[in-house]
Amino acid sequence: MATRASPARRALSQNGSCSLQPGGAAHKGWQGFPPSFPLSRTAALGGVGRCRPAPGQAGGAVTCARCRAVRRHRGPGRPRERSWAGMGCAALLWGAILLACSCGPGPPRVGAAPLLAATYVLDDANGLGREFDGIGAVSGGGATSRLLVNYPEPYRSEILDYLFKPNFGASLHILKVEIGGDAQSTDGTEPSHMHYENDENYFRGYEWWLMKEAKKRNPKIKLIGLPWAFPGWIGKGENWPYDYPDITAYYIVSWILGAKQYHDLDIDYIGIWNERAFSSKYIKLLRYTLDKHGLEQVRIIASDRLWEPISFVMMIDSELHGVVDVIGAHYPGTKTVKNALLTGKKLWSSEDYSTFNNDVGAGCWARILNQNYVNGNMTATIAWNLVASYYEELPFGRCALMTAQEPWSGHYKVESPIWITAHTTQFTQPGWSYLQVDGHLEGGGSFVALTDGLGNLTIIIETMSHNHSKCIRPPLPNFSVVPQSATFYLRGSFSMVQTLQVWHSRLDFESGNSSLFQQLHPLRVWRGRFSLDLDVDEVYTLTTLKTGWKCGYPEPPPPQPFPSIYSDDFNIRNPPFSEAPNFADQTGVFEYFVNASDAGDHVFTLRQVVVQRPITWVSDADQTISVIGNFKWVNMTVTCDIYIEKPRDGGVFIAGRVDNGGIYVRDSKGVFFWVFADGTYRVTSDLAGKEILMKGLAGVRDNVWHTLTLNIQKQCQVYHSTLRKLGCFERVSYKEEENQFTLQVLH
């Protein structure tokens, strides 16, 4: 964190107060019918000796509008596009007359090559396909919603509306959250509800709040819980959660019970261990423990990794087969495996997408939302992640459905994947059924058709090209998509459908002028038949439902960098959340703490509370650390009041120019100023403390408040993380006064 010679405030290892300063839709005609990662720098605070291996909306106008249709006459020599809204009553009357008279393909387009044409039949007479379970997103895995809670109103409520409010924006059916485990799980740590065996607190973190906000907007939304990591006491010193499966099952069930008891939240599904090994014994015991506590309605998803070996094991273990309700695979590339199909279980892509949220990310999302079912019989797809509310320089910045990473400015952005999501979520619901169709378009792309069994029909078509729909993983095999004409025949209970509502998106990679989720003129179905010209990189929704809306709020404030002068004294008696605003824990957990024994200025503090290394998901750092600020700062001053609770080998650091976080936090470089309870200090260029630049004696003691100041100014022409190599080492100076320790680095 930093800008010109100012203080950047960082997190505390024990407790203390910190302050910081740095110096129109264009629609092709219906054929035969009228239109109807490298990181920069930030500041940090952390500790040692703590986490080592163990021996509504408040106001504002809402705009909701159905978009006006624009018909584009395609092909050379055709007239330019016309807006129905601007042609007056005569145009509408002409359209009505033409609708009544059209019953077949229109005249060939002048000078244009004929489109590839194919026909497709939608019929429910011989039964339906699999039951649709919904579209959702993940908050967690980890700390991906960290900054969202700090947004002021009305912007925070607006963001939540775009995500969860039915027929508004993404209108998600499923919310999956991390069960915090006190360990790094991609972009930060999330706190456990049980740091220790006899410790239970169901108000830590922000996932409880998020689930309640989602339920407030959509009472029917499905909730899923999944652990990425576990507190260390569960493994009794081992980095493994299955040695004592009864303890692990109790821990997970307590989270489900706490959700209901303290927040009136009913958890619908529970997972095992994200992208790590599963234990058949543990899964069976988890089912037993759930039933024992009256949670028979909670379903089990396994194993949130790959299709195998869970599918094979379920085939040979009938008891395991009986307790697993859903097989969930991550990033399946729209494909499944034979054993998974043979189990007869629901198949989900329980984590997918994970792609930068520009238009290519939208193309990825559009393609897999359809093709996960068309190719893999998956009936739910869940995006990682819900909203990019973490510092963008952390791993996988903006790999989310929308972006909200500036609570200090109130700025957020409704990205294109939100509106791609709406093509499915606003016109289907969990409990609908897929129709039995092949789903592949002859010219490339795919379609799915779903029904509620009551006569309603929704068809979603996507024609995403290869280069414009690459997800971050897995690699995408080559394929081609060409402009084409598709004719659909409606049979069975759909033969009487006369009109379909039309919603359209076109991702424009040439001009960057994409058209997203625009409502076009309704399509007349003539004698159970309609035709549609499809271009490349488009999404269509054709539906009998008239409930779709593209809603919006006034533009949020413009983006702003993190404040150049920032301070926090943590002086809040009843904080709404357990973490201080804008601090992003990367190893360990920093929580508000009332130091009732202090008679001075340090009653309200921030305290690092994890003292036993968790059962980790990735390679956590050995030192606890929380980051805050602007990764681009170079010059800065960081000042913190610190208190070391642990005698002898306890310690605290403050730091600047920290260049790494998330899953890479262990390798973080920067300028780290350490003080220890044994009366020494140290300056290092790495979090691990191996690259020592300076060390000496300091009058630091445990159980006494001290003030640390780190001032970093760029002096050398060439920047390098190791000062000594640039001849700057002699420009590090240390000054000590009574309980105040200052380090100045001219670099």
PDB file of N, CA, C and O in Angstrom, residues 10 40 78 108 123-124 126 204 235 339 443 446 458 486 521 580 586 602 636 655 704:
ATOM      1  N   ARG A  10      -1.916  -1.163   8.470  1.00  0.00           N
ATOM      2  CA  ARG A  10      -1.944  -2.589   8.236  1.00  0.00           C
ATOM      3  C   ARG A  10      -2.572  -3.362   9.361  1.00  0.00           C
ATOM      4  O   ARG A  10      -2.897  -2.805  10.389  1.00  0.00           O
ATOM      5  N   SER A  40       1.262  -6.248  -7.793  1.00  0.00           N
ATOM      6  CA  SER A  40       2.079  -5.089  -7.479  1.00  0.00           C
ATOM      7  C   SER A  40       2.373  -5.062  -5.998  1.00  0.00           C
ATOM      8  O   SER A  40       2.710  -6.064  -5.436  1.00  0.00           O
ATOM      9  N   ARG A  78     -29.922  -4.886 -49.037  1.00  0.00           N
ATOM     10  CA  ARG A  78     -31.111  -4.749 -48.192  1.00  0.00           C
ATOM     11  C   ARG A  78     -31.127  -3.363 -47.556  1.00  0.00           C
ATOM     12  O   ARG A  78     -30.087  -2.738 -47.359  1.00  0.00           O
ATOM     13  N   PRO A 108     -35.136 -15.376 -50.922  1.00  0.00           N
ATOM     14  CA  PRO A 108     -33.695 -15.475 -50.689  1.00  0.00           C
ATOM     15  C   PRO A 108     -33.081 -14.097 -50.549  1.00  0.00           C
ATOM     16  O   PRO A 108     -33.540 -13.136 -51.161  1.00  0.00           O
ATOM     17  N   ASP A 123     -40.551 -32.031 -28.485  1.00  0.00           N
ATOM     18  CA  ASP A 123     -41.746 -32.856 -28.264  1.00  0.00           C
ATOM     19  C   ASP A 123     -41.650 -33.493 -26.886  1.00  0.00           C
ATOM     20  O   ASP A 123     -40.611 -34.044 -26.517  1.00  0.00           O
ATOM     21  N   ASP A 124     -42.715 -33.403 -26.123  1.00  0.00           N
ATOM     22  CA  ASP A 124     -42.743 -34.037 -24.797  1.00  0.00           C
ATOM     23  C   ASP A 124     -43.652 -35.267 -24.765  1.00  0.00           C
ATOM     24  O   ASP A 124     -43.926 -35.814 -23.692  1.00  0.00           O
ATOM     25  N   ASN A 126     -43.193 -38.303 -25.566  1.00  0.00           N
ATOM     26  CA  ASN A 126     -42.559 -39.540 -25.086  1.00  0.00           C
ATOM     27  C   ASN A 126     -41.836 -39.356 -23.760  1.00  0.00           C
ATOM     28  O   ASN A 126     -40.930 -40.116 -23.423  1.00  0.00           O
ATOM     29  N   ARG A 204     -19.368 -15.004  13.028  1.00  0.00           N
ATOM     30  CA  ARG A 204     -18.104 -14.640  12.406  1.00  0.00           C
ATOM     31  C   ARG A 204     -18.243 -14.614  10.884  1.00  0.00           C
ATOM     32  O   ARG A 204     -18.992 -15.394  10.308  1.00  0.00           O
ATOM     33  N   GLY A 235      -7.996 -32.109  13.312  1.00  0.00           N
ATOM     34  CA  GLY A 235      -7.013 -33.123  12.936  1.00  0.00           C
ATOM     35  C   GLY A 235      -6.096 -33.538  14.061  1.00  0.00           C
ATOM     36  O   GLY A 235      -5.244 -34.421  13.862  1.00  0.00           O
ATOM     37  N   ASN A 339     -19.418 -44.079 -15.681  1.00  0.00           N
ATOM     38  CA  ASN A 339     -19.793 -44.510 -14.336  1.00  0.00           C
ATOM     39  C   ASN A 339     -20.727 -43.515 -13.657  1.00  0.00           C
ATOM     40  O   ASN A 339     -21.644 -43.905 -12.934  1.00  0.00           O
ATOM     41  N   GLY A 443     -24.851 -26.035 -37.420  1.00  0.00           N
ATOM     42  CA  GLY A 443     -23.793 -25.091 -37.756  1.00  0.00           C
ATOM     43  C   GLY A 443     -22.894 -24.748 -36.593  1.00  0.00           C
ATOM     44  O   GLY A 443     -22.124 -23.786 -36.667  1.00  0.00           O
ATOM     45  N   SER A 446     -25.377 -24.691 -29.566  1.00  0.00           N
ATOM     46  CA  SER A 446     -26.259 -25.647 -28.898  1.00  0.00           C
ATOM     47  C   SER A 446     -27.559 -24.978 -28.491  1.00  0.00           C
ATOM     48  O   SER A 446     -27.679 -23.752 -28.491  1.00  0.00           O
ATOM     49  N   THR A 458     -39.377 -22.942 -22.467  1.00  0.00           N
ATOM     50  CA  THR A 458     -38.263 -22.009 -22.622  1.00  0.00           C
ATOM     51  C   THR A 458     -37.171 -22.687 -23.434  1.00  0.00           C
ATOM     52  O   THR A 458     -36.777 -23.818 -23.133  1.00  0.00           O
ATOM     53  N   ALA A 486     -32.200 -21.969 -38.304  1.00  0.00           N
ATOM     54  CA  ALA A 486     -32.763 -23.077 -37.532  1.00  0.00           C
ATOM     55  C   ALA A 486     -34.284 -22.996 -37.557  1.00  0.00           C
ATOM     56  O   ALA A 486     -34.863 -21.949 -37.256  1.00  0.00           O
ATOM     57  N   HIS A 521     -39.145  -8.115 -30.486  1.00  0.00           N
ATOM     58  CA  HIS A 521     -40.569  -8.263 -30.765  1.00  0.00           C
ATOM     59  C   HIS A 521     -40.965  -9.735 -30.611  1.00  0.00           C
ATOM     60  O   HIS A 521     -40.205 -10.622 -30.996  1.00  0.00           O
ATOM     61  N   ALA A 580     -12.424  -6.028  10.470  1.00  0.00           N
ATOM     62  CA  ALA A 580     -12.376  -4.593  10.210  1.00  0.00           C
ATOM     63  C   ALA A 580     -12.484  -4.341   8.710  1.00  0.00           C
ATOM     64  O   ALA A 580     -12.002  -5.139   7.904  1.00  0.00           O
ATOM     65  N   GLN A 586      -4.908 -13.111   4.893  1.00  0.00           N
ATOM     66  CA  GLN A 586      -4.295 -14.048   3.960  1.00  0.00           C
ATOM     67  C   GLN A 586      -3.761 -15.303   4.648  1.00  0.00           C
ATOM     68  O   GLN A 586      -3.661 -16.360   4.037  1.00  0.00           O
ATOM     69  N   HIS A 602      -6.372   1.625  24.182  1.00  0.00           N
ATOM     70  CA  HIS A 602      -6.376   0.382  23.414  1.00  0.00           C
ATOM     71  C   HIS A 602      -7.445  -0.593  23.900  1.00  0.00           C
ATOM     72  O   HIS A 602      -7.203  -1.793  24.013  1.00  0.00           O
ATOM     73  N   MET A 636       5.426   5.005   1.040  1.00  0.00           N
ATOM     74  CA  MET A 636       4.373   4.900   2.057  1.00  0.00           C
ATOM     75  C   MET A 636       4.948   5.002   3.460  1.00  0.00           C
ATOM     76  O   MET A 636       6.154   4.807   3.670  1.00  0.00           O
ATOM     77  N   ALA A 655       4.441  -4.153   7.191  1.00  0.00           N
ATOM     78  CA  ALA A 655       5.139  -4.303   5.917  1.00  0.00           C
ATOM     79  C   ALA A 655       4.544  -3.393   4.862  1.00  0.00           C
ATOM     80  O   ALA A 655       3.403  -2.925   4.974  1.00  0.00           O
ATOM     81  N   VAL A 704       3.046  -5.423  26.420  1.00  0.00           N
ATOM     82  CA  VAL A 704       3.191  -3.973  26.505  1.00  0.00           C
ATOM     83  C   VAL A 704       2.853  -3.410  25.130  1.00  0.00           C
ATOM     84  O   VAL A 704       3.227  -3.979  24.107  1.00  0.00           O
TER      85      VAL A 704
END
